[in-house]
Amino acid sequence: MRPLQVLALIIFTASSAIGQMQIRPGGKPIILGKDTLCYRYHFAPSDTLLYRIESRDSIVVPGYDAIEKERTEGLRIVCDSVTGGIYHLSLRLEAYKERQRSGSDTSSRNRHPWMQKTVYLAIDSLGRRRNASISDASRALACPGGMYQHLRLPIIDSSCRRQNQSWLSIDTISVPENGVPAPEIRQRVLWRVGDHLDTLGRPAAWIQYTLTGFGGMEVPDSSLNVATVGSIAEYGRLVMDRGLQLPLSSQIWQEVRFKMQSGASRNTSGRHLVVSTMSLMEIRSLDPSRRWKNSDRSAATPLITTPTTKPRRRR
């Protein structure tokens, strides 16, 4: 059975997963707040967002030593253009540091092959995707966080709700920012509105979500013959700037249970646990009112220090 057929079967038989998102019988009803909060993305042409991402990974495969990683990434997001309410963005990993331990072996590196890739996304103000592609899909490769890495710009799917109010979003997406070939993920996301928040001298609002998802990917290369499927359980807390309408920070907890098939008979199963924090370090823009730099002394020094590149439209 082909991996994507397996994925379809998993999705069909996993309808009970939605039960994880419901209030248990006898639970207290959630009281809605008086305020209405709105969440949406807004980018202006030339906006350049520099993020620092710090992650801890634990990869467990039965019969092998567990792999532990500490990763620090510098992510650049550029708004190349805006047309008809659709934001055309390019995402690029421009700095990387990693320390890895497995048993008594340790290693470190300051580069990753994914740094040579540029991902292009076209999204609306709620993060819903209109298009997604990658600059070079000629060689199979996974991003540092793996094929089922959480979305850097989550699909919010709804804009204004009262405090504690929730809604369910269901989507099937292609995620070229996670690997080549691009994995496909079917996800159910329960969003819940948080509250106002003042942080880093900015007016903000936080929102949280719980996600269950199923993904699959296969390499159409007879010499590799690799395929993988995975089930995803994820919780996230997103802090949005109320003025600029951009993500200030996010915290993600994720567990992926994966199965990988290599060749005709070799199968590997395991778990990938991730805790990740993404922090906005700087906004560069042609519009002076949108420029901002994280002045929190407790924040780590941003990895990206190169000058802002001019916005470009993908051909």
Short mmCIF file of N, CA, C and O in Angstrom, two decimals, residues 180-305:
data_model
loop_
_atom_site.label_atom_id
_atom_site.label_comp_id
_atom_site.label_asym_id
_atom_site.label_seq_id
_atom_site.Cartn_x
_atom_site.Cartn_y
_atom_site.Cartn_z
N VAL A 180 11.61 18.08 1.10
CA VAL A 180 11.53 17.78 -0.33
C VAL A 180 11.61 16.25 -0.47
O VAL A 180 12.58 15.65 -0.02
N PRO A 181 10.56 15.64 -1.07
CA PRO A 181 9.30 16.21 -1.55
C PRO A 181 8.48 16.79 -0.40
O PRO A 181 8.67 16.42 0.75
N ALA A 182 7.55 17.67 -0.74
CA ALA A 182 6.75 18.33 0.29
C ALA A 182 5.81 17.33 0.96
O ALA A 182 5.02 16.67 0.28
N PRO A 183 5.86 17.20 2.29
CA PRO A 183 4.90 16.35 2.98
C PRO A 183 3.49 16.92 2.85
O PRO A 183 3.31 18.12 2.67
N GLU A 184 2.51 16.04 2.96
CA GLU A 184 1.11 16.46 3.03
C GLU A 184 0.59 16.17 4.43
O GLU A 184 0.82 15.08 4.97
N ILE A 185 -0.11 17.14 5.01
CA ILE A 185 -0.59 17.01 6.38
C ILE A 185 -2.09 17.32 6.42
O ILE A 185 -2.53 18.33 5.87
N ARG A 186 -2.82 16.43 7.05
CA ARG A 186 -4.24 16.65 7.33
C ARG A 186 -4.33 17.00 8.81
O ARG A 186 -3.92 16.21 9.67
N GLN A 187 -4.85 18.18 9.14
CA GLN A 187 -4.83 18.63 10.53
C GLN A 187 -6.19 19.14 10.98
O GLN A 187 -6.95 19.71 10.22
N ARG A 188 -6.48 18.90 12.27
CA ARG A 188 -7.63 19.46 12.97
C ARG A 188 -7.09 20.33 14.08
O ARG A 188 -6.30 19.86 14.90
N VAL A 189 -7.49 21.58 14.12
CA VAL A 189 -6.94 22.52 15.09
C VAL A 189 -8.07 23.17 15.86
O VAL A 189 -8.98 23.77 15.27
N LEU A 190 -8.04 23.05 17.18
CA LEU A 190 -8.98 23.74 18.04
C LEU A 190 -8.32 24.99 18.58
O LEU A 190 -7.35 24.91 19.34
N TRP A 191 -8.80 26.15 18.14
CA TRP A 191 -8.28 27.44 18.58
C TRP A 191 -9.11 27.95 19.76
O TRP A 191 -10.33 27.76 19.78
N ARG A 192 -8.44 28.60 20.71
CA ARG A 192 -9.15 29.22 21.81
C ARG A 192 -8.56 30.61 22.07
O ARG A 192 -7.34 30.76 22.21
N VAL A 193 -9.44 31.61 22.11
CA VAL A 193 -9.02 33.00 22.31
C VAL A 193 -8.47 33.18 23.72
O VAL A 193 -9.04 32.67 24.69
N GLY A 194 -7.37 33.91 23.83
CA GLY A 194 -6.78 34.21 25.12
C GLY A 194 -7.20 35.56 25.65
O GLY A 194 -8.39 35.82 25.83
N ASP A 195 -6.23 36.46 25.82
CA ASP A 195 -6.53 37.75 26.41
C ASP A 195 -5.51 38.77 25.92
O ASP A 195 -4.54 38.43 25.25
N HIS A 196 -5.75 40.04 26.28
CA HIS A 196 -4.79 41.09 25.97
C HIS A 196 -3.50 40.85 26.77
O HIS A 196 -3.51 40.25 27.84
N LEU A 197 -2.40 41.36 26.22
CA LEU A 197 -1.10 41.18 26.85
C LEU A 197 -0.19 42.31 26.43
O LEU A 197 -0.18 42.70 25.25
N ASP A 198 0.53 42.87 27.37
CA ASP A 198 1.56 43.86 27.04
C ASP A 198 2.92 43.21 27.26
O ASP A 198 3.24 42.75 28.37
N THR A 199 3.72 43.13 26.21
CA THR A 199 5.02 42.48 26.31
C THR A 199 6.00 43.20 25.40
O THR A 199 5.63 43.67 24.30
N LEU A 200 7.24 43.32 25.84
CA LEU A 200 8.30 43.96 25.05
C LEU A 200 7.90 45.38 24.65
O LEU A 200 8.33 45.89 23.61
N GLY A 201 7.07 46.02 25.47
CA GLY A 201 6.63 47.37 25.17
C GLY A 201 5.63 47.45 24.05
O GLY A 201 5.36 48.54 23.52
N ARG A 202 5.04 46.31 23.66
CA ARG A 202 4.09 46.26 22.55
C ARG A 202 2.73 45.81 23.05
O ARG A 202 2.63 44.91 23.89
N PRO A 203 1.63 46.39 22.54
CA PRO A 203 0.30 45.86 22.84
C PRO A 203 0.09 44.57 22.07
O PRO A 203 0.28 44.53 20.84
N ALA A 204 -0.26 43.52 22.74
CA ALA A 204 -0.35 42.21 22.09
C ALA A 204 -1.59 41.48 22.60
O ALA A 204 -2.32 41.94 23.48
N ALA A 205 -1.84 40.31 22.03
CA ALA A 205 -2.90 39.42 22.47
C ALA A 205 -2.44 38.00 22.20
O ALA A 205 -1.79 37.72 21.18
N TRP A 206 -2.75 37.09 23.12
CA TRP A 206 -2.34 35.72 22.92
C TRP A 206 -3.53 34.82 22.59
O TRP A 206 -4.67 35.12 22.91
N ILE A 207 -3.22 33.74 21.90
CA ILE A 207 -4.22 32.77 21.49
C ILE A 207 -3.54 31.41 21.55
O ILE A 207 -2.32 31.30 21.36
N GLN A 208 -4.30 30.36 21.84
CA GLN A 208 -3.72 29.03 21.96
C GLN A 208 -4.46 28.04 21.08
O GLN A 208 -5.60 28.28 20.67
N TYR A 209 -3.80 26.92 20.80
CA TYR A 209 -4.45 25.90 19.98
C TYR A 209 -3.98 24.51 20.40
O TYR A 209 -2.92 24.32 20.99
N THR A 210 -4.83 23.54 20.08
CA THR A 210 -4.49 22.11 20.20
C THR A 210 -4.69 21.49 18.84
O THR A 210 -5.72 21.69 18.20
N LEU A 211 -3.70 20.73 18.39
CA LEU A 211 -3.72 20.19 17.03
C LEU A 211 -3.51 18.68 17.05
O LEU A 211 -2.67 18.17 17.79
N THR A 212 -4.31 17.98 16.26
CA THR A 212 -4.02 16.59 15.93
C THR A 212 -3.94 16.49 14.41
O THR A 212 -4.73 17.11 13.68
N GLY A 213 -2.97 15.77 13.93
CA GLY A 213 -2.78 15.71 12.49
C GLY A 213 -2.14 14.41 12.06
O GLY A 213 -1.60 13.64 12.87
N PHE A 214 -2.20 14.16 10.76
CA PHE A 214 -1.60 12.98 10.17
C PHE A 214 -0.92 13.40 8.87
O PHE A 214 -1.48 14.18 8.10
N GLY A 215 0.29 12.91 8.67
CA GLY A 215 1.05 13.34 7.50
C GLY A 215 1.68 12.17 6.78
O GLY A 215 1.82 11.06 7.32
N GLY A 216 2.10 12.43 5.56
CA GLY A 216 2.75 11.41 4.76
C GLY A 216 3.65 12.02 3.71
O GLY A 216 3.44 13.15 3.27
N MET A 217 4.68 11.27 3.35
CA MET A 217 5.61 11.72 2.31
C MET A 217 6.28 10.48 1.72
O MET A 217 6.56 9.51 2.42
N GLU A 218 6.52 10.52 0.43
CA GLU A 218 7.28 9.45 -0.21
C GLU A 218 8.22 10.05 -1.25
O GLU A 218 7.92 11.08 -1.87
N VAL A 219 9.39 9.44 -1.38
CA VAL A 219 10.40 9.90 -2.34
C VAL A 219 10.23 9.10 -3.62
O VAL A 219 10.47 7.88 -3.62
N PRO A 220 9.81 9.73 -4.72
CA PRO A 220 9.59 9.00 -5.98
C PRO A 220 10.91 8.71 -6.68
O PRO A 220 11.17 9.19 -7.78
N ASP A 221 11.77 7.96 -6.02
CA ASP A 221 13.10 7.65 -6.56
C ASP A 221 13.37 6.18 -6.28
O ASP A 221 13.46 5.77 -5.12
N SER A 222 13.49 5.39 -7.32
CA SER A 222 13.64 3.95 -7.13
C SER A 222 14.92 3.59 -6.38
O SER A 222 15.00 2.55 -5.73
N SER A 223 15.93 4.45 -6.44
CA SER A 223 17.19 4.15 -5.74
C SER A 223 17.08 4.37 -4.24
O SER A 223 17.79 3.75 -3.45
N LEU A 224 16.16 5.29 -3.80
CA LEU A 224 15.98 5.56 -2.38
C LEU A 224 14.82 4.75 -1.81
O LEU A 224 14.94 4.12 -0.77
N ASN A 225 13.68 4.84 -2.48
CA ASN A 225 12.49 4.08 -2.07
C ASN A 225 12.19 4.29 -0.59
O ASN A 225 12.09 3.34 0.19
N VAL A 226 12.03 5.55 -0.18
CA VAL A 226 11.77 5.91 1.21
C VAL A 226 10.38 6.52 1.31
O VAL A 226 9.99 7.33 0.46
N ALA A 227 9.64 6.12 2.33
CA ALA A 227 8.32 6.69 2.57
C ALA A 227 8.12 6.80 4.08
O ALA A 227 8.68 6.02 4.85
N THR A 228 7.33 7.78 4.49
CA THR A 228 7.06 7.96 5.92
C THR A 228 5.64 8.44 6.13
O THR A 228 5.09 9.15 5.29
N VAL A 229 5.04 8.01 7.24
CA VAL A 229 3.78 8.54 7.70
C VAL A 229 3.96 8.89 9.18
O VAL A 229 4.80 8.32 9.87
N GLY A 230 3.17 9.86 9.65
CA GLY A 230 3.31 10.27 11.04
C GLY A 230 2.00 10.79 11.60
O GLY A 230 1.19 11.36 10.87
N SER A 231 1.79 10.58 12.89
CA SER A 231 0.65 11.17 13.60
C SER A 231 1.19 12.26 14.52
O SER A 231 2.22 12.08 15.17
N ILE A 232 0.49 13.39 14.58
CA ILE A 232 0.99 14.59 15.24
C ILE A 232 0.04 14.99 16.36
O ILE A 232 -1.17 15.06 16.16
N ALA A 233 0.60 15.26 17.53
CA ALA A 233 -0.13 15.86 18.64
C ALA A 233 0.64 17.11 19.04
O ALA A 233 1.84 17.04 19.31
N GLU A 234 -0.05 18.26 19.08
CA GLU A 234 0.68 19.52 19.24
C GLU A 234 -0.15 20.52 20.04
O GLU A 234 -1.38 20.58 19.91
N TYR A 235 0.53 21.28 20.87
CA TYR A 235 -0.09 22.40 21.57
C TYR A 235 0.75 23.64 21.31
O TYR A 235 1.99 23.57 21.35
N GLY A 236 0.10 24.77 21.05
CA GLY A 236 0.84 26.00 20.77
C GLY A 236 0.20 27.21 21.41
O GLY A 236 -1.02 27.25 21.61
N ARG A 237 1.03 28.19 21.73
CA ARG A 237 0.56 29.47 22.27
C ARG A 237 1.22 30.57 21.44
O ARG A 237 2.44 30.66 21.38
N LEU A 238 0.40 31.36 20.78
CA LEU A 238 0.88 32.37 19.84
C LEU A 238 0.57 33.76 20.39
O LEU A 238 -0.55 34.03 20.81
N VAL A 239 1.57 34.64 20.39
CA VAL A 239 1.40 36.03 20.83
C VAL A 239 1.47 36.92 19.60
O VAL A 239 2.48 36.92 18.89
N MET A 240 0.38 37.67 19.34
CA MET A 240 0.30 38.53 18.17
C MET A 240 0.38 39.99 18.57
O MET A 240 -0.27 40.42 19.54
N ASP A 241 1.16 40.78 17.83
CA ASP A 241 1.21 42.22 18.03
C ASP A 241 -0.10 42.83 17.53
O ASP A 241 -0.46 42.67 16.36
N ARG A 242 -0.82 43.55 18.38
CA ARG A 242 -2.12 44.08 18.00
C ARG A 242 -2.01 45.25 17.03
O ARG A 242 -2.95 45.51 16.27
N GLY A 243 -0.90 45.98 17.06
CA GLY A 243 -0.74 47.11 16.16
C GLY A 243 -0.23 46.68 14.80
O GLY A 243 -0.83 46.99 13.76
N LEU A 244 0.87 45.93 14.77
CA LEU A 244 1.47 45.50 13.51
C LEU A 244 0.79 44.27 12.93
O LEU A 244 0.94 43.98 11.74
N GLN A 245 0.07 43.51 13.75
CA GLN A 245 -0.61 42.28 13.35
C GLN A 245 0.37 41.28 12.76
O GLN A 245 0.20 40.74 11.67
N LEU A 246 1.40 41.03 13.56
CA LEU A 246 2.43 40.07 13.22
C LEU A 246 2.74 39.23 14.45
O LEU A 246 2.57 39.69 15.59
N PRO A 247 3.23 37.98 14.27
CA PRO A 247 3.58 37.16 15.43
C PRO A 247 4.80 37.71 16.17
O PRO A 247 5.86 37.90 15.57
N LEU A 248 4.64 37.99 17.48
CA LEU A 248 5.77 38.40 18.31
C LEU A 248 6.53 37.19 18.83
O LEU A 248 7.76 37.21 18.90
N SER A 249 5.80 36.16 19.21
CA SER A 249 6.45 34.97 19.73
C SER A 249 5.47 33.80 19.69
O SER A 249 4.26 33.98 19.54
N SER A 250 6.02 32.60 19.84
CA SER A 250 5.20 31.41 19.95
C SER A 250 5.96 30.36 20.75
O SER A 250 7.19 30.34 20.76
N GLN A 251 5.20 29.52 21.42
CA GLN A 251 5.75 28.37 22.14
C GLN A 251 5.00 27.13 21.69
O GLN A 251 3.76 27.13 21.67
N ILE A 252 5.74 26.09 21.35
CA ILE A 252 5.15 24.90 20.76
C ILE A 252 5.65 23.67 21.51
O ILE A 252 6.85 23.54 21.79
N TRP A 253 4.71 22.76 21.81
CA TRP A 253 5.04 21.43 22.33
C TRP A 253 4.45 20.42 21.34
O TRP A 253 3.25 20.45 21.05
N GLN A 254 5.29 19.52 20.84
CA GLN A 254 4.84 18.62 19.78
C GLN A 254 5.37 17.21 20.00
O GLN A 254 6.51 17.01 20.42
N GLU A 255 4.51 16.22 19.71
CA GLU A 255 4.93 14.82 19.68
C GLU A 255 4.51 14.24 18.34
O GLU A 255 3.34 14.35 17.94
N VAL A 256 5.46 13.62 17.65
CA VAL A 256 5.19 12.97 16.37
C VAL A 256 5.53 11.48 16.51
O VAL A 256 6.65 11.13 16.91
N ARG A 257 4.58 10.64 16.24
CA ARG A 257 4.83 9.20 16.16
C ARG A 257 4.93 8.85 14.67
O ARG A 257 3.96 9.02 13.93
N PHE A 258 6.09 8.38 14.28
CA PHE A 258 6.33 8.18 12.85
C PHE A 258 6.67 6.73 12.53
O PHE A 258 7.13 5.96 13.38
N LYS A 259 6.41 6.40 11.28
CA LYS A 259 6.83 5.13 10.71
C LYS A 259 7.52 5.43 9.39
O LYS A 259 7.01 6.20 8.58
N MET A 260 8.67 4.80 9.20
CA MET A 260 9.44 5.04 7.97
C MET A 260 9.76 3.70 7.32
O MET A 260 10.18 2.75 7.99
N GLN A 261 9.55 3.66 6.03
CA GLN A 261 9.87 2.46 5.26
C GLN A 261 10.99 2.78 4.30
O GLN A 261 10.92 3.75 3.53
N SER A 262 12.03 1.99 4.33
CA SER A 262 13.18 2.16 3.44
C SER A 262 13.44 0.85 2.73
O SER A 262 13.66 -0.19 3.38
N GLY A 263 13.40 0.87 1.42
CA GLY A 263 13.55 -0.36 0.68
C GLY A 263 12.28 -1.18 0.72
O GLY A 263 11.20 -0.70 1.07
N ALA A 264 12.39 -2.45 0.39
CA ALA A 264 11.20 -3.30 0.28
C ALA A 264 10.70 -3.80 1.63
O ALA A 264 9.52 -4.06 1.79
N SER A 265 11.59 -3.91 2.63
CA SER A 265 11.16 -4.56 3.86
C SER A 265 11.60 -3.87 5.14
O SER A 265 11.12 -4.23 6.22
N ARG A 266 12.49 -2.91 5.11
CA ARG A 266 12.99 -2.30 6.34
C ARG A 266 12.01 -1.24 6.84
O ARG A 266 11.73 -0.26 6.15
N ASN A 267 11.50 -1.43 8.05
CA ASN A 267 10.57 -0.49 8.65
C ASN A 267 11.13 0.02 9.97
O ASN A 267 11.69 -0.75 10.76
N THR A 268 10.96 1.32 10.22
CA THR A 268 11.43 1.94 11.45
C THR A 268 10.29 2.76 12.04
O THR A 268 9.64 3.52 11.33
N SER A 269 10.06 2.60 13.34
CA SER A 269 9.04 3.37 14.05
C SER A 269 9.70 4.10 15.22
O SER A 269 10.68 3.63 15.79
N GLY A 270 9.14 5.24 15.57
CA GLY A 270 9.71 5.98 16.68
C GLY A 270 8.87 7.19 17.05
O GLY A 270 7.77 7.39 16.52
N ARG A 271 9.41 7.98 17.98
CA ARG A 271 8.74 9.20 18.43
C ARG A 271 9.73 10.36 18.35
O ARG A 271 10.91 10.21 18.63
N HIS A 272 9.21 11.51 17.96
CA HIS A 272 10.00 12.74 17.91
C HIS A 272 9.29 13.77 18.80
O HIS A 272 8.17 14.20 18.48
N LEU A 273 9.93 14.16 19.90
CA LEU A 273 9.38 15.14 20.83
C LEU A 273 10.11 16.45 20.66
O LEU A 273 11.35 16.48 20.59
N VAL A 274 9.36 17.55 20.61
CA VAL A 274 9.95 18.86 20.36
C VAL A 274 9.33 19.90 21.30
O VAL A 274 8.11 19.92 21.48
N VAL A 275 10.17 20.74 21.86
CA VAL A 275 9.73 21.96 22.54
C VAL A 275 10.44 23.11 21.84
O VAL A 275 11.67 23.10 21.71
N SER A 276 9.68 24.10 21.36
CA SER A 276 10.27 25.14 20.53
C SER A 276 9.70 26.51 20.89
O SER A 276 8.50 26.64 21.16
N THR A 277 10.56 27.52 20.88
CA THR A 277 10.17 28.91 21.11
C THR A 277 10.65 29.76 19.94
O THR A 277 11.83 29.69 19.56
N MET A 278 9.76 30.55 19.37
CA MET A 278 10.12 31.45 18.27
C MET A 278 9.90 32.88 18.73
O MET A 278 8.81 33.23 19.20
N SER A 279 10.92 33.73 18.59
CA SER A 279 10.85 35.11 19.07
C SER A 279 11.21 36.08 17.95
O SER A 279 12.22 35.89 17.26
N LEU A 280 10.39 37.11 17.79
CA LEU A 280 10.69 38.15 16.80
C LEU A 280 11.79 39.05 17.35
O LEU A 280 11.67 39.61 18.44
N MET A 281 12.86 39.20 16.59
CA MET A 281 14.00 40.01 17.02
C MET A 281 14.02 41.38 16.36
O MET A 281 14.48 42.36 16.95
N GLU A 282 13.51 41.46 15.12
CA GLU A 282 13.57 42.75 14.43
C GLU A 282 12.60 42.75 13.25
O GLU A 282 12.37 41.72 12.62
N ILE A 283 12.03 43.92 12.98
CA ILE A 283 11.25 44.15 11.76
C ILE A 283 11.94 45.26 10.98
O ILE A 283 12.15 46.36 11.51
N ARG A 284 12.28 44.99 9.75
CA ARG A 284 12.86 45.99 8.86
C ARG A 284 11.84 46.27 7.77
O ARG A 284 11.23 45.36 7.21
N SER A 285 11.64 47.54 7.46
CA SER A 285 10.61 47.91 6.49
C SER A 285 10.92 49.25 5.87
O SER A 285 11.60 50.09 6.47
N LEU A 286 10.41 49.48 4.66
CA LEU A 286 10.50 50.79 4.03
C LEU A 286 9.60 51.80 4.74
O LEU A 286 9.83 53.00 4.65
N ASP A 287 8.60 51.29 5.44
CA ASP A 287 7.69 52.14 6.22
C ASP A 287 8.26 52.32 7.62
O ASP A 287 8.32 51.36 8.41
N PRO A 288 8.70 53.52 7.99
CA PRO A 288 9.32 53.72 9.31
C PRO A 288 8.42 53.33 10.47
O PRO A 288 8.91 52.90 11.52
N SER A 289 7.09 53.45 10.30
CA SER A 289 6.18 53.14 11.39
C SER A 289 6.12 51.65 11.69
O SER A 289 5.61 51.25 12.74
N ARG A 290 6.62 50.83 10.78
CA ARG A 290 6.59 49.38 10.98
C ARG A 290 7.93 48.84 11.46
O ARG A 290 8.04 47.65 11.73
N ARG A 291 8.93 49.67 11.55
CA ARG A 291 10.23 49.19 12.01
C ARG A 291 10.22 48.98 13.52
O ARG A 291 9.64 49.76 14.27
N TRP A 292 10.87 47.91 13.95
CA TRP A 292 10.91 47.61 15.38
C TRP A 292 12.08 46.67 15.67
O TRP A 292 12.44 45.84 14.82
N LYS A 293 12.66 46.83 16.85
CA LYS A 293 13.76 45.96 17.25
C LYS A 293 13.57 45.55 18.69
O LYS A 293 13.23 46.37 19.54
N ASN A 294 13.76 44.27 18.96
CA ASN A 294 13.60 43.73 20.29
C ASN A 294 14.72 44.28 21.18
O ASN A 294 15.90 44.01 20.97
N SER A 295 14.35 45.09 22.18
CA SER A 295 15.33 45.70 23.06
C SER A 295 15.43 45.01 24.40
O SER A 295 16.11 45.49 25.31
N ASP A 296 14.74 43.88 24.55
CA ASP A 296 14.77 43.14 25.81
C ASP A 296 16.17 42.58 26.04
O ASP A 296 16.65 41.77 25.26
N ARG A 297 16.82 43.01 27.10
CA ARG A 297 18.18 42.57 27.36
C ARG A 297 18.27 41.09 27.69
O ARG A 297 19.33 40.48 27.57
N SER A 298 17.16 40.53 28.15
CA SER A 298 17.17 39.10 28.47
C SER A 298 17.05 38.23 27.22
O SER A 298 17.28 37.03 27.27
N ALA A 299 16.68 38.86 26.10
CA ALA A 299 16.56 38.10 24.86
C ALA A 299 17.94 37.81 24.30
O ALA A 299 18.87 38.60 24.42
N ALA A 300 18.06 36.65 23.67
CA ALA A 300 19.35 36.29 23.09
C ALA A 300 19.65 37.15 21.88
O ALA A 300 18.77 37.69 21.22
N THR A 301 20.92 37.30 21.57
CA THR A 301 21.33 38.08 20.41
C THR A 301 20.84 37.43 19.13
O THR A 301 20.99 36.22 18.96
N PRO A 302 20.21 38.16 18.21
CA PRO A 302 19.73 37.55 16.97
C PRO A 302 20.89 36.98 16.16
O PRO A 302 21.99 37.52 16.16
N LEU A 303 20.62 35.88 15.47
CA LEU A 303 21.66 35.25 14.68
C LEU A 303 21.89 35.98 13.37
O LEU A 303 22.99 36.00 12.84
N ILE A 304 20.84 36.59 12.81
CA ILE A 304 20.94 37.21 11.50
C ILE A 304 21.33 38.66 11.65
O ILE A 304 20.66 39.44 12.31
N THR A 305 22.42 39.05 11.02
CA THR A 305 22.87 40.44 11.10
C THR A 305 23.14 41.03 9.73
O THR A 305 23.60 42.15 9.62
#
